[in-house]
mmCIF file of C-alpha atoms and ligand atoms in Angstrom:
data_model
loop_
_atom_site.group_PDB
_atom_site.id
_atom_site.type_symbol
_atom_site.label_atom_id
_atom_site.label_comp_id
_atom_site.label_asym_id
_atom_site.label_seq_id
_atom_site.Cartn_x
_atom_site.Cartn_y
_atom_site.Cartn_z
ATOM 1 C CA UNK A 1413 0.000 0.000 0.000
ATOM 2 C CA UNK A 1414 1.185 3.564 -0.656
ATOM 3 C CA UNK A 1415 1.400 5.972 2.264
ATOM 4 C CA UNK A 1416 -2.128 7.382 2.641
ATOM 5 C CA UNK A 1417 -2.891 10.873 3.953
ATOM 6 C CA UNK A 1418 -3.680 11.127 7.664
ATOM 7 C CA UNK A 1419 -5.536 14.439 7.315
ATOM 8 C CA UNK A 1420 -9.282 13.634 7.632
ATOM 9 C CA UNK A 1421 -9.996 15.987 4.712
ATOM 10 C CA UNK A 1422 -7.511 14.495 2.241
ATOM 11 C CA UNK A 1423 -7.466 11.362 0.095
ATOM 12 C CA UNK A 1424 -5.032 9.848 -2.378
ATOM 13 C CA UNK A 1425 -6.913 9.804 -5.701
ATOM 14 C CA UNK A 1426 -5.833 7.951 -8.830
ATOM 15 C CA UNK A 1427 -8.400 9.504 -11.194
ATOM 16 C CA UNK A 1428 -11.848 11.081 -11.459
ATOM 17 C CA UNK A 1429 -13.687 10.719 -14.746
ATOM 18 C CA UNK A 1430 -17.130 10.407 -16.298
ATOM 19 C CA UNK A 1431 -18.276 7.383 -18.279
ATOM 20 C CA UNK A 1432 -21.040 4.773 -18.319
ATOM 21 C CA UNK A 1433 -21.365 2.308 -15.469
ATOM 22 C CA UNK A 1434 -20.048 -0.936 -16.881
ATOM 23 C CA UNK A 1435 -21.098 -3.324 -14.114
ATOM 24 C CA UNK A 1436 -23.913 -4.167 -11.739
ATOM 25 C CA UNK A 1437 -27.371 -2.721 -11.225
ATOM 26 C CA UNK A 1438 -26.547 0.708 -12.700
ATOM 27 C CA UNK A 1439 -25.064 -0.788 -15.866
ATOM 28 C CA UNK A 1440 -25.347 1.569 -18.831
ATOM 29 C CA UNK A 1441 -26.141 4.681 -16.788
ATOM 30 C CA UNK A 1442 -23.956 7.812 -16.738
ATOM 31 C CA UNK A 1443 -21.574 7.625 -13.813
ATOM 32 C CA UNK A 1444 -18.696 9.639 -12.405
ATOM 33 C CA UNK A 1445 -15.898 7.439 -11.088
ATOM 34 C CA UNK A 1446 -13.746 8.461 -8.148
ATOM 35 C CA UNK A 1447 -10.903 5.950 -8.155
ATOM 36 C CA UNK A 1448 -8.797 6.114 -5.021
ATOM 37 C CA UNK A 1449 -5.240 4.800 -4.832
ATOM 38 C CA UNK A 1450 -4.058 1.725 -2.980
ATOM 39 C CA UNK A 1451 -5.251 -1.835 -2.523
ATOM 40 C CA UNK A 1452 -3.766 -4.469 -0.224
ATOM 41 C CA UNK A 1453 -5.117 -7.309 -2.404
ATOM 42 C CA UNK A 1454 -3.599 -8.616 -5.634
ATOM 43 C CA UNK A 1455 -6.329 -10.359 -7.635
ATOM 44 C CA UNK A 1456 -4.794 -12.419 -10.441
ATOM 45 C CA UNK A 1457 -7.041 -10.713 -12.999
ATOM 46 C CA UNK A 1458 -6.916 -7.149 -11.607
ATOM 47 C CA UNK A 1459 -7.431 -4.638 -14.433
ATOM 48 C CA UNK A 1460 -6.557 -1.559 -12.346
ATOM 49 C CA UNK A 1461 -2.904 -2.064 -11.332
ATOM 50 C CA UNK A 1462 -2.246 1.648 -11.915
ATOM 51 C CA UNK A 1463 -4.493 2.257 -8.905
ATOM 52 C CA UNK A 1464 -2.053 0.394 -6.630
ATOM 53 C CA UNK A 1465 0.405 3.308 -6.452
ATOM 54 C CA UNK A 1466 -0.407 6.205 -8.805
ATOM 55 C CA UNK A 1467 -2.310 9.196 -7.519
ATOM 56 C CA UNK A 1468 -2.304 12.654 -6.064
ATOM 57 C CA UNK A 1469 -3.605 14.003 -2.792
ATOM 58 C CA UNK A 1470 -6.932 15.842 -3.032
ATOM 59 C CA UNK A 1471 -9.094 17.483 -0.423
ATOM 60 C CA UNK A 1472 -12.608 16.072 -0.192
ATOM 61 C CA UNK A 1473 -14.043 19.479 -1.166
ATOM 62 C CA UNK A 1474 -11.970 19.374 -4.360
ATOM 63 C CA UNK A 1475 -13.188 15.834 -5.132
ATOM 64 C CA UNK A 1476 -16.775 17.035 -4.735
ATOM 65 C CA UNK A 1477 -16.156 20.057 -6.923
ATOM 66 C CA UNK A 1478 -14.747 17.866 -9.707
ATOM 67 C CA UNK A 1479 -17.640 15.411 -9.400
ATOM 68 C CA UNK A 1480 -20.116 18.313 -9.700
ATOM 69 C CA UNK A 1481 -18.249 19.625 -12.769
ATOM 70 C CA UNK A 1482 -18.534 16.263 -14.525
ATOM 71 C CA UNK A 1483 -22.302 16.457 -14.263
ATOM 72 C CA UNK A 1484 -23.584 12.905 -13.628
ATOM 73 C CA UNK A 1485 -25.971 12.386 -10.714
ATOM 74 C CA UNK A 1486 -24.408 9.028 -9.865
ATOM 75 C CA UNK A 1487 -20.946 8.529 -8.399
ATOM 76 C CA UNK A 1488 -19.014 5.299 -8.083
ATOM 77 C CA UNK A 1489 -16.346 5.363 -5.375
ATOM 78 C CA UNK A 1490 -13.904 2.666 -6.394
ATOM 79 C CA UNK A 1491 -10.232 1.780 -6.395
ATOM 80 C CA UNK A 1492 -8.007 0.341 -5.436
ATOM 81 C CA UNK A 1493 -9.835 -0.296 -2.193
ATOM 82 C CA UNK A 1494 -11.851 2.710 -0.936
ATOM 83 C CA UNK A 1495 -12.344 1.191 2.509
ATOM 84 C CA UNK A 1496 -8.579 1.145 3.065
ATOM 85 C CA UNK A 1497 -8.921 4.945 3.331
ATOM 86 C CA UNK A 1498 -10.049 6.181 6.746
ATOM 87 C CA UNK A 1499 -11.666 9.178 4.961
ATOM 88 C CA UNK A 1500 -13.991 6.976 2.877
ATOM 89 C CA UNK A 1501 -16.968 7.468 5.185
ATOM 90 C CA UNK A 1502 -16.533 11.270 5.065
ATOM 91 C CA UNK A 1503 -16.408 11.235 1.251
ATOM 92 C CA UNK A 1504 -19.521 9.054 1.012
ATOM 93 C CA UNK A 1505 -21.377 11.229 3.557
ATOM 94 C CA UNK A 1506 -20.550 14.384 1.622
ATOM 95 C CA UNK A 1507 -21.636 12.873 -1.699
ATOM 96 C CA UNK A 1508 -24.923 11.699 -0.171
ATOM 97 C CA UNK A 1509 -25.493 15.112 1.457
ATOM 98 C CA UNK A 1510 -25.013 16.651 -1.996
ATOM 99 C CA UNK A 1511 -27.798 14.313 -3.234
ATOM 100 C CA UNK A 1512 -25.723 12.067 -5.459
ATOM 101 C CA UNK A 1513 -26.543 8.392 -5.800
ATOM 102 C CA UNK A 1514 -23.397 6.611 -4.607
ATOM 103 C CA UNK A 1515 -22.105 3.153 -5.444
ATOM 104 C CA UNK A 1516 -19.264 2.089 -3.153
ATOM 105 C CA UNK A 1517 -17.229 -0.706 -4.741
ATOM 106 C CA UNK A 1518 -15.167 -2.788 -2.359
ATOM 107 C CA UNK A 1519 -13.104 -5.946 -2.549
ATOM 108 C CA UNK A 1520 -15.109 -7.514 0.269
ATOM 109 C CA UNK A 1521 -11.996 -7.748 2.438
ATOM 110 C CA UNK A 1522 -12.924 -4.718 4.587
ATOM 111 C CA UNK A 1523 -15.975 -4.212 6.768
ATOM 112 C CA UNK A 1524 -18.828 -2.182 5.286
ATOM 113 C CA UNK A 1525 -20.538 -1.969 8.678
ATOM 114 C CA UNK A 1526 -19.414 1.645 9.237
ATOM 115 C CA UNK A 1527 -21.034 2.891 6.054
ATOM 116 C CA UNK A 1528 -24.259 4.931 6.439
ATOM 117 C CA UNK A 1529 -27.604 3.188 6.142
ATOM 118 C CA UNK A 1530 -28.880 5.372 3.297
ATOM 119 C CA UNK A 1531 -31.225 4.466 0.434
ATOM 120 C CA UNK A 1532 -29.069 6.361 -2.071
ATOM 121 C CA UNK A 1533 -25.984 4.314 -1.180
ATOM 122 C CA UNK A 1534 -25.410 0.964 -2.899
ATOM 123 C CA UNK A 1535 -22.729 -1.147 -1.235
ATOM 124 C CA UNK A 1536 -21.234 -3.195 -4.060
ATOM 125 C CA UNK A 1537 -19.305 -5.983 -2.378
ATOM 126 C CA UNK A 1538 -17.123 -8.483 -4.224
ATOM 127 C CA UNK A 1539 -16.812 -12.060 -3.122
ATOM 128 C CA UNK A 1540 -13.396 -13.183 -4.307
ATOM 129 C CA UNK A 1541 -13.444 -16.634 -5.916
ATOM 130 C CA UNK A 1542 -10.476 -19.041 -5.913
ATOM 131 C CA UNK A 1543 -9.422 -17.972 -9.443
ATOM 132 C CA UNK A 1544 -8.589 -14.513 -8.080
ATOM 133 C CA UNK A 1545 -6.081 -15.994 -5.628
ATOM 134 C CA UNK A 1546 -7.709 -13.854 -2.927
ATOM 135 C CA UNK A 1547 -10.557 -16.049 -1.664
ATOM 136 C CA UNK A 1548 -9.027 -16.196 1.795
ATOM 137 C CA UNK A 1549 -9.590 -12.423 2.118
ATOM 138 C CA UNK A 1550 -13.416 -12.534 2.014
ATOM 139 C CA UNK A 1551 -14.932 -10.969 5.123
ATOM 140 C CA UNK A 1552 -18.097 -13.012 5.484
ATOM 141 C CA UNK A 1553 -19.748 -10.719 8.017
ATOM 142 C CA UNK A 1554 -20.276 -8.230 5.160
ATOM 143 C CA UNK A 1555 -22.875 -10.421 3.468
ATOM 144 C CA UNK A 1556 -25.081 -10.383 6.551
ATOM 145 C CA UNK A 1557 -25.352 -6.580 6.674
ATOM 146 C CA UNK A 1558 -26.216 -5.999 3.023
ATOM 147 C CA UNK A 1559 -29.764 -4.910 2.164
ATOM 148 C CA UNK A 1560 -31.912 -5.160 -0.963
ATOM 149 C CA UNK A 1561 -30.487 -1.860 -2.306
ATOM 150 C CA UNK A 1562 -26.935 -3.298 -2.266
ATOM 151 C CA UNK A 1563 -25.247 -5.883 -4.511
ATOM 152 C CA UNK A 1564 -22.789 -8.751 -4.399
ATOM 153 C CA UNK A 1565 -20.473 -9.486 -7.319
ATOM 154 C CA UNK A 1566 -18.552 -12.649 -8.180
ATOM 155 C CA UNK A 1567 -15.963 -12.517 -10.975
ATOM 156 C CA UNK A 1568 -15.898 -16.003 -12.471
ATOM 157 C CA UNK A 1569 -12.742 -17.377 -14.108
ATOM 158 C CA UNK A 1570 -13.811 -21.005 -14.589
ATOM 159 C CA UNK A 1571 -16.197 -23.748 -13.504
ATOM 160 C CA UNK A 1572 -14.471 -24.037 -10.121
ATOM 161 C CA UNK A 1573 -15.209 -20.360 -9.455
ATOM 162 C CA UNK A 1574 -18.811 -20.891 -10.513
ATOM 163 C CA UNK A 1575 -19.240 -23.835 -8.154
ATOM 164 C CA UNK A 1576 -17.679 -21.775 -5.361
ATOM 165 C CA UNK A 1577 -20.132 -18.909 -6.005
ATOM 166 C CA UNK A 1578 -23.053 -21.329 -6.067
ATOM 167 C CA UNK A 1579 -22.062 -22.798 -2.714
ATOM 168 C CA UNK A 1580 -21.569 -19.369 -1.115
ATOM 169 C CA UNK A 1581 -25.004 -18.291 -2.322
ATOM 170 C CA UNK A 1582 -26.636 -21.461 -0.959
ATOM 171 C CA UNK A 1583 -24.863 -21.161 2.387
ATOM 172 C CA UNK A 1584 -25.036 -17.391 2.961
ATOM 173 C CA UNK A 1585 -28.195 -16.343 1.071
ATOM 174 C CA UNK A 1586 -27.548 -12.609 0.617
ATOM 175 C CA UNK A 1587 -30.785 -10.591 0.385
ATOM 176 C CA UNK A 1588 -29.456 -8.227 -2.302
ATOM 177 C CA UNK A 1589 -29.079 -8.741 -6.061
ATOM 178 C CA UNK A 1590 -26.220 -11.044 -7.040
ATOM 179 C CA UNK A 1591 -24.085 -10.505 -10.137
ATOM 180 C CA UNK A 1592 -21.978 -13.138 -11.849
ATOM 181 C CA UNK A 1593 -19.457 -11.583 -14.201
ATOM 182 C CA UNK A 1594 -17.160 -13.608 -16.441
ATOM 183 C CA UNK A 1595 -13.535 -12.615 -15.962
ATOM 184 C CA UNK A 1596 -12.238 -10.547 -18.866
ATOM 185 C CA UNK A 1597 -15.578 -10.836 -20.697
ATOM 186 C CA UNK A 1598 -14.793 -14.382 -21.827
ATOM 187 C CA UNK A 1599 -17.275 -17.247 -21.640
ATOM 188 C CA UNK A 1600 -20.345 -15.088 -21.049
ATOM 189 C CA UNK A 1601 -22.574 -17.595 -22.823
ATOM 190 C CA UNK A 1602 -21.138 -20.545 -20.914
ATOM 191 C CA UNK A 1603 -21.660 -18.771 -17.603
ATOM 192 C CA UNK A 1604 -25.209 -17.795 -18.582
ATOM 193 C CA UNK A 1605 -25.983 -21.413 -19.468
ATOM 194 C CA UNK A 1606 -24.584 -22.745 -16.186
ATOM 195 C CA UNK A 1607 -26.676 -20.239 -14.198
ATOM 196 C CA UNK A 1608 -29.805 -21.030 -16.207
ATOM 197 C CA UNK A 1609 -29.320 -24.784 -15.850
ATOM 198 C CA UNK A 1610 -29.050 -24.382 -12.074
ATOM 199 C CA UNK A 1611 -31.977 -21.909 -11.912
ATOM 200 C CA UNK A 1612 -29.786 -19.459 -10.015
ATOM 201 C CA UNK A 1613 -31.511 -16.200 -9.119
ATOM 202 C CA UNK A 1614 -28.599 -14.068 -10.304
ATOM 203 C CA UNK A 1615 -27.781 -11.503 -12.961
ATOM 204 C CA UNK A 1616 -25.172 -12.680 -15.467
ATOM 205 C CA UNK A 1617 -23.585 -9.518 -16.809
ATOM 206 C CA UNK A 1618 -20.641 -8.589 -19.017
ATOM 207 C CA UNK A 1619 -18.469 -5.561 -18.295
ATOM 208 C CA UNK A 1620 -20.279 -3.153 -20.605
ATOM 209 C CA UNK A 1621 -17.364 -0.717 -20.900
ATOM 210 C CA UNK A 1622 -15.222 -3.557 -22.303
ATOM 211 C CA UNK A 1623 -17.946 -4.486 -24.807
ATOM 212 C CA UNK A 1624 -18.055 -0.847 -25.961
ATOM 213 C CA UNK A 1625 -14.423 0.279 -25.705
ATOM 214 C CA UNK A 1626 -12.375 -2.894 -25.265
ATOM 215 C CA UNK A 1627 -9.348 -2.222 -23.070
ATOM 216 C CA UNK A 1628 -9.323 1.501 -23.933
ATOM 217 C CA UNK A 1629 -10.553 3.796 -21.165
ATOM 218 C CA UNK A 1630 -14.197 4.681 -21.811
ATOM 219 C CA UNK A 1631 -14.177 8.436 -21.322
HETATM 220 S S1 SF4 B 3014 -9.498 -5.821 -5.000
HETATM 221 FE FE1 SF4 B 3014 -9.835 -4.700 -6.907
HETATM 222 S S2 SF4 B 3014 -8.148 -3.204 -7.047
HETATM 223 FE FE2 SF4 B 3014 -7.590 -4.728 -5.481
HETATM 224 S S3 SF4 B 3014 -6.348 -6.214 -6.601
HETATM 225 FE FE3 SF4 B 3014 -8.467 -6.982 -6.586
HETATM 226 S S4 SF4 B 3014 -9.380 -6.219 -8.499
HETATM 227 FE FE4 SF4 B 3014 -7.471 -5.040 -8.137
#
């Protein structure tokens, strides 16, 4: 992890940009992304390695000002790992107070329990499957606090990941929507057919930004 600011008003930010939401329940909608720097995990398929170290310090007021400038009414706070930043709650509170819809994307390795219970906040929690190499980092208590407005996402590399996701869903029964996403956009049809055959109550979704722009940044 890079050295993160200790000032409660400052965060290390990799980038802020406007695009379409490529994943989850807001897929296809205009979204401003606030990508913070630093993640203690190393998923085998991570597509944001630049967010491990690159960034500049910004005050939360300046983040808000940039988000307002970009014009979307939805904001995705992502990373890196936002919950590794002690200022994450303050940023989310300020965005909610400014009447943005907020999606907080987290690896699932940090507790979401300190986040506000607010209808305009979607906690988007990953469950890391074995193919990521990070399955031992899942914090299972997170699944119990999620509500219907939130979402759980599994990135699926192969059949073993799919079977893992199926077992977690049967054992833990999250009350929020569940998304299965094929890693790298491959095997979408295969994943859809597995989920249909098992009558899983899940959304099988591609990463829309990759369908539209490939590996180029969609902005
Ligand atoms: S949790 Fe996210 S940012 Fe961190 S290594 Fe995994 S995919 Fe990359």
